[in-house]
Each structure stands twice: as C-alpha cells, then as structure tokens.
C-alpha cells in the first residue's frame, strides 16, 4: 500500500551482466517502461548508444557513470598529428606510427569481414536472426538480491485455486499471527511464484508438489515498492501441476482503515473495548495474508480464526465448528467459500449481538455492539425485502446459506459488500425511531440496496481489473435506485439519483475528468477510480440504456450477463455482448455504449425549432478554463438516445425517441407544437440548450409548471445555470426561469434551485462581495420565504415533504432567514434545560442543533451530549452543528480532535472539513488544516481514496482568486509526484480557475440583476 511505498527510496539498480543470476530469467520478464515508472528493466545493445544517446546518458547517470566526461575525454584524444605554428607538420613519433599501423590492420580486417558477411546484411529487410543478448536490469529485494519481477501486475504463470488461512488476532497486544496454505496451478513453466504481501513479517515459507508429502523450505524475496514477494522454487514448476505454498507470518493490527484493523469503542459501562475488522477493497487483503491480490485471481477460501472465548467471530461463510485450543482460546472454522476475489474476503472479531430471519433458504442477520441492538430492526426488514427482490429480478438465487450485515463502530466508507459478511458504518445501518429522520431512513435503505446488489454485480461476476470498476459500482448504484423505486416508492429515491447525476456532471465537465473505463496501474490510480464517475455516471449510463432498450430487453440482457460470467470475471465488452444477444442485430449496443464508456465528458445538444422541423446538433460540453492545457474533442461523436415530449402530448407514454449518431440531424414532427422538452425526466446523460426556445419554456413554467414533471423542471433549472456558466446563455435568463418557484411544491426543482443559488452566494461571500451575497440571499427569501414559513417543526407528512422540511429549515436557520433561528434556539434551550432528555422532532433536529451551537454554552453542551449519546443518527446531526460554529478556536479543535480520533472518530473528519469549509470564518481554516496535516491525512486515509478526494475538493472549492489558485498549485507541486498527479488535485485546480472565470464573467451582470 502507499504507506509502505510512498516514502521508499529509489531502489538500487543492478547490472545483470555483472551479477550472478540466482535463477533463470524467463523471456517474458524483459520489459520496457518509461524511466519515470521506476520499473528498472532496460536493454542496451552496443549499437543502441548512438541511436538514443540521451536515453543512454540518463541510464548511465543511474549507474553512477559520467557519460559526458567520458565523451569529452574521447574527443580530446582524437587527433594524432599536431600542426606546428608555422603551418608545417612535425614528423610522427614512434608511438604515433605504431598506432597508425594498428588502425591500418583493423581497417583491413573490417573490409575482409564485410566481404565475407552474407548479402542479406545490406538488404532492406536485413537478416532474420535471434535477438542479441540483452543486459537486464532488475530491482533489488530487501535482502540485496535480485527480485525476479518488475511489473506492478502479477505474472500470469501461476494461478491460485484455494487458500487455507489460519489467523490469531490478539486484542490485548493488538497484533496478529497467521499462516496460509495456497494451492496454485502452473500455467507456464516457471521457477518463481510472485504474489502480494504488505507489511507482513514472514518467518517461514515452504512449497509442496502435488502428491508430495514433504514440504521443502524455499527462499523468498520481498519487494515492498510493489507489495510483492517471490517464492523461489528449488526446481522448475511444471505446467498443469498443482503446488502448495505454505507461509507463516505476523503483523500488527492496522491503525488505518485498511487491511485487518483495530477499533476502540466504549461499552455500556463506558469501559474501553477493542474490535477487529477488515476492509480489503481495493488492495489491502495483502496486508492481512500473502495472496494473489488482483480481482481476476479468484479462488476458494477456508478460514480458521483463533479467539478469546468471550468474543465472537464472523466471516464470509457460516461457522462449521468451534474447538478449544488452549486455556481461554478457541478456534472457529468456517465452511469453504465459493470462488471469489481476495478483496471480498472478510472477518470480524468482537463482542456482538444480532437478530435474524430466514428467507428462501438463507439466514439474514444484522449484528451490532450490544448497546445498539435495539436499532437494527429496520435494517433486517429492509435487507430481507431487497434480497427477495433481487433474486426474482436476476433469476439467480443468492448462493450462500447466510448473509450478515454488521455495524462497525469506526469505518471509513459507507459500507463494504464482502460476500456473505457486509460491513457498514453505524449511521448507514442503525435506525433509531426517536432520532433518525426521513433522510436517515432513505440513506440506510439506499446503502443496504447498494451492497445487496453487489452480491451479484461484483461478487458473483467481478470486473477483471480496476479499469472497469464501474461494472461493479455503476451497476450497484443503478440497481440501488431501481430497487428502491420498485419496493419503497414512498421514499422518492429517484430525486436523490437526479441530484447525484447533476453533481457528477459538474465533475465530468472539467478537463481533468476521465473516462468511466480508464487504464489504471498504481495504487493511487486504483483508489481514485472510486469516484462519482464510476458510481454515478456509470449508473446514469445504465439508466439511459434501460430506457432506450426498454426495461424487459435490459433485464434479459442482465440475466444473460450474470449467467455467462458467474463465478468469473468480466470486461465492459462482455456486458454489451450479452445485451447484443437479446437485441439480436436490431441494435449494436456495444457500438452505442463505447462512445460513452471510453470517452470523458458528455454532449451538449442544441435544439432549434422551425415549424415542424427540429434541428439538433451535438458538441462536447466543456468548461475551457485553461486554453493551453485544453484537449480538444471537437470531432468526437456520441451516439445519443434522445427523448422528447411536446405540447401535443406530454404524458410519460408519449415519450418519443431518436438516436443522434451524427453531428447534427433534423427531426420532423407530425405537426407544429407550442413547445418541446428534450431529455425526458433527465433519463439521458446530456445537457440541452434550447436556443430561442428558452423563452417558450420560461413562459410555460410561469403559466402551467405542472405541464412538465418535477424531474423535468429540475432538469431545466440545472441546464440553464450550467449554460450560463459556460457563457452559452445569460445569467439573467437563468434567474428569469426560476421566478416561477414561489408556486413550486416539489422537492427536486426546489432543491436544485437552492443548490445553484447557494453556489453563487458562497462564491460572492468568500470573494468579499458581502453586499451582493446578501442580495442573492434576499432573492432566495423572495422565492422561498413563503415556503419556509409554511414548514411546521414536527415530523408530520410524507417522507418527501419531511425531507423538504429538513432542507428548507436547515438552510433558513444557517442564513438567519425569517424567524427560523429564533424558533430553533428556543427549542434548543428547552432541550438543554431537560439535559437532553426532551424528545426533538428528528427531521428538524439538525436545524435546532445548528442554531444552539451558535452560543458558546450551547456548543459545549452539544459536545458533552455527543460523547454520551448512543444514537449514531443523533451524533451525526450534532457533528454537523458543532462544525457550523463561527468560533475559530472551536473549529480548529474539532478538526484536530477528529484527526486524532479520540473524542470524535476520524471517520467524521472529511464531513467536518466540508462543513467548516462552507462558512466564512472556516473556509481558510479548513485549507490551512489540510496543508499542515497532509502527511497525517494521507497516512490515515491513503492517497487517492474517496476520503482524500472529498477533503481536497471541499477545502478548495470556495476559492475564486488567482492568489489562492497559485497557492493550491504550489502546495501540491511541492508534494510527491503521486500527490500532484491525482485527478482530484487537477479537478480542484480546474474548479478554482472556473470560479475565477465565472466571477470575471458575471460579477457586473449580477450587480445589475440584483
């Protein structure tokens, strides 16, 4: 992992010509890589020096040779005759004569050699002969010997079939011991078995051949830069044969969120207890046991865990037996797993309680620490419903006898889909009927739906390599929202997906974006694939395809895909091929979808209406923030499944479709229409510019906004503000479009308008344009003030109404709008007087806490209550309120304490930084904190991880000056190359440039408008 390799010194370089070889090196191990990649393999035939002198010079410097000095020395001795000052030549010396004779002999010899060479030597084609011997340069292992592999990816010579893993974690010393037996099969003859290991202290390694009874000790080499070890066989390993590699090792339980890591928590009696859990995706199984830690290397696993008899263990499979080992220690053995990838292996050692229910032959259980057992009921009911739905939809039963969902007290991500043992952050699994809001319920439902979808997409069928992570995450995200719409329609989850798509498009519109399927190799690149593009853009493209193919065709294609590749690996093309089996030549899905998957960004479709003719034209939607670095894609064509409705029929069943696979086209309508709206319900991943027709749509919203669906109204708001940012439409027109909002009652358009106006407010506030920012807030109050006044401080109404109430009142209290803060402060003081025992409405709890935290006494009381609360939902709202204070010292303390993880867990840090960054007193503090603690942050959360992406984005996204741009650039340039080359760093720089550009373009216009 990056902690081991990021600060490693450059490995020593060894010339194989001078170093005795330990084992024969195989031809496929010779590799050419760029010098910057640090894969030290180079071929240097003598004649190559002249061809690429510059490359040789760099290599020579690596080897400690001075190429330039040697060359100049040769030049200085080139002349044998010296001219006298008077112009005559002196008589050659005896030494000179000898040298000349030697040169003459060599010249004659060369002429004879050329005469005797075959004619093909001088032909255009040359002679066909074997390659000359190459000098190989390999990296050094930790013991100073040559490490026999130089690539980041493992060699294909050996594949694992089965692992026997025995672990003994000690929750007192916080260390663990382990042994693993790996049965491997040989694909190509080899002398080595290269696999992954990170931070493990290996004490013994042996190898046993198939049918052999004697384990032979073997030498093993370690190369930490790539997290690799090489087991060197005493004899050639033969094709088709199985061998067993046995490795014994020990390590510390990790103090990060990766690998086999330790967690401390307080029990019911406020006593500190320890908990051990795993998080292996993407690259951390190797830090718990030596393994072939790549997703395509699937195998079966038999896991045994030795533990204190007072604790319990869980793993992927049901428990087979428990046997005593020594006094107070027992061993749990689990059944052999199905064939799966290493990143899905999981185990937990802790004191846990659970409730269970059986469905369709599988036992579903939800586990938590004892004091949280009364909060797991909702999760169990939800999981059972979703499991039953997925089995029917995919026509494939869940293949395990049990499914455990476990609430982990300290967990970096939302959840992890380990097969049969899904781990969750407590806020995404525990539902407290007294303190969990409508939004909390939706979050828990969505995360369970996502992780259960992974049991098929990701676990049963896994992407072959991390470049196609979207096959896992995009599909799970798509299925999450699809399943929620089918089973829990009252949650209106489609509105959440809409907002997520809008945010993903903001990221995808920058030049720093990347294709959904992107080539990746390093750990940082792999970590960075876990972003909004893999998850949300991936889901959005599947949503678009489902609507274009129709839901039955799409479902049939998914069934074929899962059946064709179950227990195996797949690439993007395998999914399109499966869809093509169903379309049967009527549509080439692969041709269509490759235009979306292999290319970054998305199209802008411009619509011009003339009578019955609608002309449509596509181009790339891109904010051009830095022309010198801008990569042009002007000629790129997407195959866009356009959808549209018109004034003649605007119901869902009247949706029309047209495939735009050219730069431009003309759609002929059967009759003239008053208006036309493209991208129905935002089911397509593109933005639409209506040119002259914007006025028609603005008038429609003013006269009869319900002629369009809430999602269509939100879509229009999003599109016009994005076009204003691009300079294609005026900000004046965007403000004109949202004038209808005082008649709006749906959550999606109100939320989107509030989001767009808040972005403008934040930029103005941080730029020091306080008066103008106040005028933006006045405009928001004018549009939404009546709506805010209508909100009641209760938990009444539908889930959608309750969620809108949470949003509006939290916003109003934050910006001191209407009498919101007065009401909230009164409720907070009553709650404080009751010592936190009075029940507060859960939907408005965050607004009440935020108002209360404005006072010093209120803040201190909230912090005290936070430490003793047993409701994770309540604690989450408290954290946000604590981070909303304007007291600078309190903000610094909060961030620092969360990083240390004592009072406030480190899992909350990115959320705290994001909240602090929103306020005027906090936005510079947050950035200073990130700069000062960069090394600690990247050790704790790993470079490129989703948490680091969020921290960089939230701490810089408010900047809109050239001074801040220079500061952010300089800071990351001063760090390692891995840091400065992160996508999220480039995205942060693009965003600041875009903010500067937006202010330059719109500041004067805003002063006129407002």
mmCIF file of N, CA, C and O in Angstrom, residues 854-886:
data_model
loop_
_atom_site.group_PDB
_atom_site.id
_atom_site.type_symbol
_atom_site.label_atom_id
_atom_site.label_comp_id
_atom_site.label_asym_id
_atom_site.label_seq_id
_atom_site.Cartn_x
_atom_site.Cartn_y
_atom_site.Cartn_z
ATOM 1 N N UNK A 854 -24.544 28.050 18.022
ATOM 2 C CA UNK A 854 -24.050 29.415 17.800
ATOM 3 C C UNK A 854 -23.548 30.040 19.104
ATOM 4 O O UNK A 854 -22.674 30.901 19.091
ATOM 5 N N UNK A 855 -24.122 29.606 20.239
ATOM 6 C CA UNK A 855 -23.664 30.137 21.529
ATOM 7 C C UNK A 855 -22.596 29.219 22.106
ATOM 8 O O UNK A 855 -22.597 28.019 21.853
ATOM 9 N N UNK A 856 -21.706 29.782 22.915
ATOM 10 C CA UNK A 856 -20.617 29.002 23.495
ATOM 11 C C UNK A 856 -21.152 27.915 24.427
ATOM 12 O O UNK A 856 -20.708 26.765 24.376
ATOM 13 N N UNK A 857 -22.148 28.265 25.260
ATOM 14 C CA UNK A 857 -22.735 27.277 26.176
ATOM 15 C C UNK A 857 -23.411 26.147 25.414
ATOM 16 O O UNK A 857 -23.292 24.969 25.772
ATOM 17 N N UNK A 858 -24.133 26.530 24.363
ATOM 18 C CA UNK A 858 -24.832 25.531 23.544
ATOM 19 C C UNK A 858 -23.846 24.567 22.897
ATOM 20 O O UNK A 858 -24.062 23.348 22.859
ATOM 21 N N UNK A 859 -22.732 25.112 22.395
ATOM 22 C CA UNK A 859 -21.712 24.285 21.731
ATOM 23 C C UNK A 859 -21.107 23.289 22.718
ATOM 24 O O UNK A 859 -20.967 22.105 22.407
ATOM 25 N N UNK A 860 -20.762 23.779 23.910
ATOM 26 C CA UNK A 860 -20.161 22.909 24.931
ATOM 27 C C UNK A 860 -21.132 21.808 25.359
ATOM 28 O O UNK A 860 -20.735 20.656 25.549
ATOM 29 N N UNK A 861 -22.416 22.168 25.483
ATOM 30 C CA UNK A 861 -23.408 21.178 25.891
ATOM 31 C C UNK A 861 -23.589 20.105 24.807
ATOM 32 O O UNK A 861 -23.693 18.917 25.099
ATOM 33 N N UNK A 862 -23.592 20.564 23.552
ATOM 34 C CA UNK A 862 -23.710 19.617 22.430
ATOM 35 C C UNK A 862 -22.544 18.625 22.424
ATOM 36 O O UNK A 862 -22.734 17.427 22.214
ATOM 37 N N UNK A 863 -21.336 19.128 22.670
ATOM 38 C CA UNK A 863 -20.150 18.270 22.663
ATOM 39 C C UNK A 863 -20.230 17.231 23.780
ATOM 40 O O UNK A 863 -19.927 16.051 23.571
ATOM 41 N N UNK A 864 -20.675 17.673 24.954
ATOM 42 C CA UNK A 864 -20.812 16.762 26.096
ATOM 43 C C UNK A 864 -21.857 15.677 25.792
ATOM 44 O O UNK A 864 -21.642 14.493 26.043
ATOM 45 N N UNK A 865 -22.990 16.106 25.210
ATOM 46 C CA UNK A 865 -24.064 15.161 24.887
ATOM 47 C C UNK A 865 -23.617 14.194 23.786
ATOM 48 O O UNK A 865 -23.962 13.012 23.805
ATOM 49 N N UNK A 866 -22.819 14.723 22.837
ATOM 50 C CA UNK A 866 -22.287 13.882 21.754
ATOM 51 C C UNK A 866 -21.505 12.694 22.327
ATOM 52 O O UNK A 866 -21.665 11.551 21.893
ATOM 53 N N UNK A 867 -20.671 12.975 23.320
ATOM 54 C CA UNK A 867 -19.807 11.934 23.891
ATOM 55 C C UNK A 867 -20.600 10.826 24.572
ATOM 56 O O UNK A 867 -20.144 9.685 24.629
ATOM 57 N N UNK A 868 -21.796 11.151 25.084
ATOM 58 C CA UNK A 868 -22.563 10.139 25.820
ATOM 59 C C UNK A 868 -23.728 9.545 25.026
ATOM 60 O O UNK A 868 -24.351 8.584 25.454
ATOM 61 N N UNK A 869 -24.027 10.102 23.843
ATOM 62 C CA UNK A 869 -25.183 9.625 23.066
ATOM 63 C C UNK A 869 -24.945 8.219 22.517
ATOM 64 O O UNK A 869 -23.831 7.868 22.133
ATOM 65 N N UNK A 870 -26.017 7.419 22.496
ATOM 66 C CA UNK A 870 -25.905 6.076 21.908
ATOM 67 C C UNK A 870 -26.572 6.029 20.539
ATOM 68 O O UNK A 870 -26.589 4.989 19.886
ATOM 69 N N UNK A 871 -27.131 7.150 20.087
ATOM 70 C CA UNK A 871 -27.765 7.182 18.764
ATOM 71 C C UNK A 871 -26.809 7.774 17.745
ATOM 72 O O UNK A 871 -26.422 8.943 17.830
ATOM 73 N N UNK A 872 -26.406 6.944 16.778
ATOM 74 C CA UNK A 872 -25.481 7.422 15.742
ATOM 75 C C UNK A 872 -26.143 8.473 14.855
ATOM 76 O O UNK A 872 -25.489 9.386 14.360
ATOM 77 N N UNK A 873 -27.454 8.365 14.643
ATOM 78 C CA UNK A 873 -28.179 9.351 13.832
ATOM 79 C C UNK A 873 -28.132 10.718 14.515
ATOM 80 O O UNK A 873 -27.897 11.749 13.867
ATOM 81 N N UNK A 874 -28.336 10.728 15.829
ATOM 82 C CA UNK A 874 -28.298 11.971 16.604
ATOM 83 C C UNK A 874 -26.876 12.548 16.597
ATOM 84 O O UNK A 874 -26.680 13.752 16.398
ATOM 85 N N UNK A 875 -25.877 11.691 16.782
ATOM 86 C CA UNK A 875 -24.483 12.146 16.824
ATOM 87 C C UNK A 875 -24.066 12.777 15.490
ATOM 88 O O UNK A 875 -23.320 13.759 15.460
ATOM 89 N N UNK A 876 -24.565 12.213 14.396
ATOM 90 C CA UNK A 876 -24.232 12.742 13.071
ATOM 91 C C UNK A 876 -24.732 14.178 12.919
ATOM 92 O O UNK A 876 -24.038 15.046 12.379
ATOM 93 N N UNK A 877 -25.941 14.452 13.418
ATOM 94 C CA UNK A 877 -26.511 15.808 13.339
ATOM 95 C C UNK A 877 -25.754 16.754 14.275
ATOM 96 O O UNK A 877 -25.558 17.932 13.965
ATOM 97 N N UNK A 878 -25.319 16.242 15.415
ATOM 98 C CA UNK A 878 -24.542 17.060 16.363
ATOM 99 C C UNK A 878 -23.201 17.486 15.764
ATOM 100 O O UNK A 878 -22.777 18.629 15.913
ATOM 101 N N UNK A 879 -22.545 16.530 15.094
ATOM 102 C CA UNK A 879 -21.233 16.831 14.482
ATOM 103 C C UNK A 879 -21.363 17.985 13.491
ATOM 104 O O UNK A 879 -20.547 18.915 13.479
ATOM 105 N N UNK A 880 -22.394 17.944 12.646
ATOM 106 C CA UNK A 880 -22.567 18.996 11.649
ATOM 107 C C UNK A 880 -22.825 20.341 12.329
ATOM 108 O O UNK A 880 -22.321 21.382 11.888
ATOM 109 N N UNK A 881 -23.613 20.312 13.419
ATOM 110 C CA UNK A 881 -23.896 21.549 14.157
ATOM 111 C C UNK A 881 -22.634 22.091 14.816
ATOM 112 O O UNK A 881 -22.350 23.299 14.769
ATOM 113 N N UNK A 882 -21.839 21.211 15.431
ATOM 114 C CA UNK A 882 -20.590 21.635 16.083
ATOM 115 C C UNK A 882 -19.641 22.281 15.073
ATOM 116 O O UNK A 882 -18.930 23.240 15.390
ATOM 117 N N UNK A 883 -19.630 21.742 13.831
ATOM 118 C CA UNK A 883 -18.730 22.272 12.785
ATOM 119 C C UNK A 883 -19.273 23.545 12.141
ATOM 120 O O UNK A 883 -18.609 24.150 11.311
ATOM 121 N N UNK A 884 -20.501 23.959 12.534
ATOM 122 C CA UNK A 884 -21.104 25.170 11.959
ATOM 123 C C UNK A 884 -20.867 26.419 12.814
ATOM 124 O O UNK A 884 -21.329 27.499 12.460
ATOM 125 N N UNK A 885 -20.173 26.266 13.944
ATOM 126 C CA UNK A 885 -19.901 27.430 14.794
ATOM 127 C C UNK A 885 -19.017 28.438 14.065
ATOM 128 O O UNK A 885 -18.292 28.075 13.134
ATOM 129 N N UNK A 886 -19.075 29.688 14.520
ATOM 130 C CA UNK A 886 -18.209 30.716 13.930
ATOM 131 C C UNK A 886 -16.988 30.984 14.806
ATOM 132 O O UNK A 886 -16.178 31.861 14.504
#
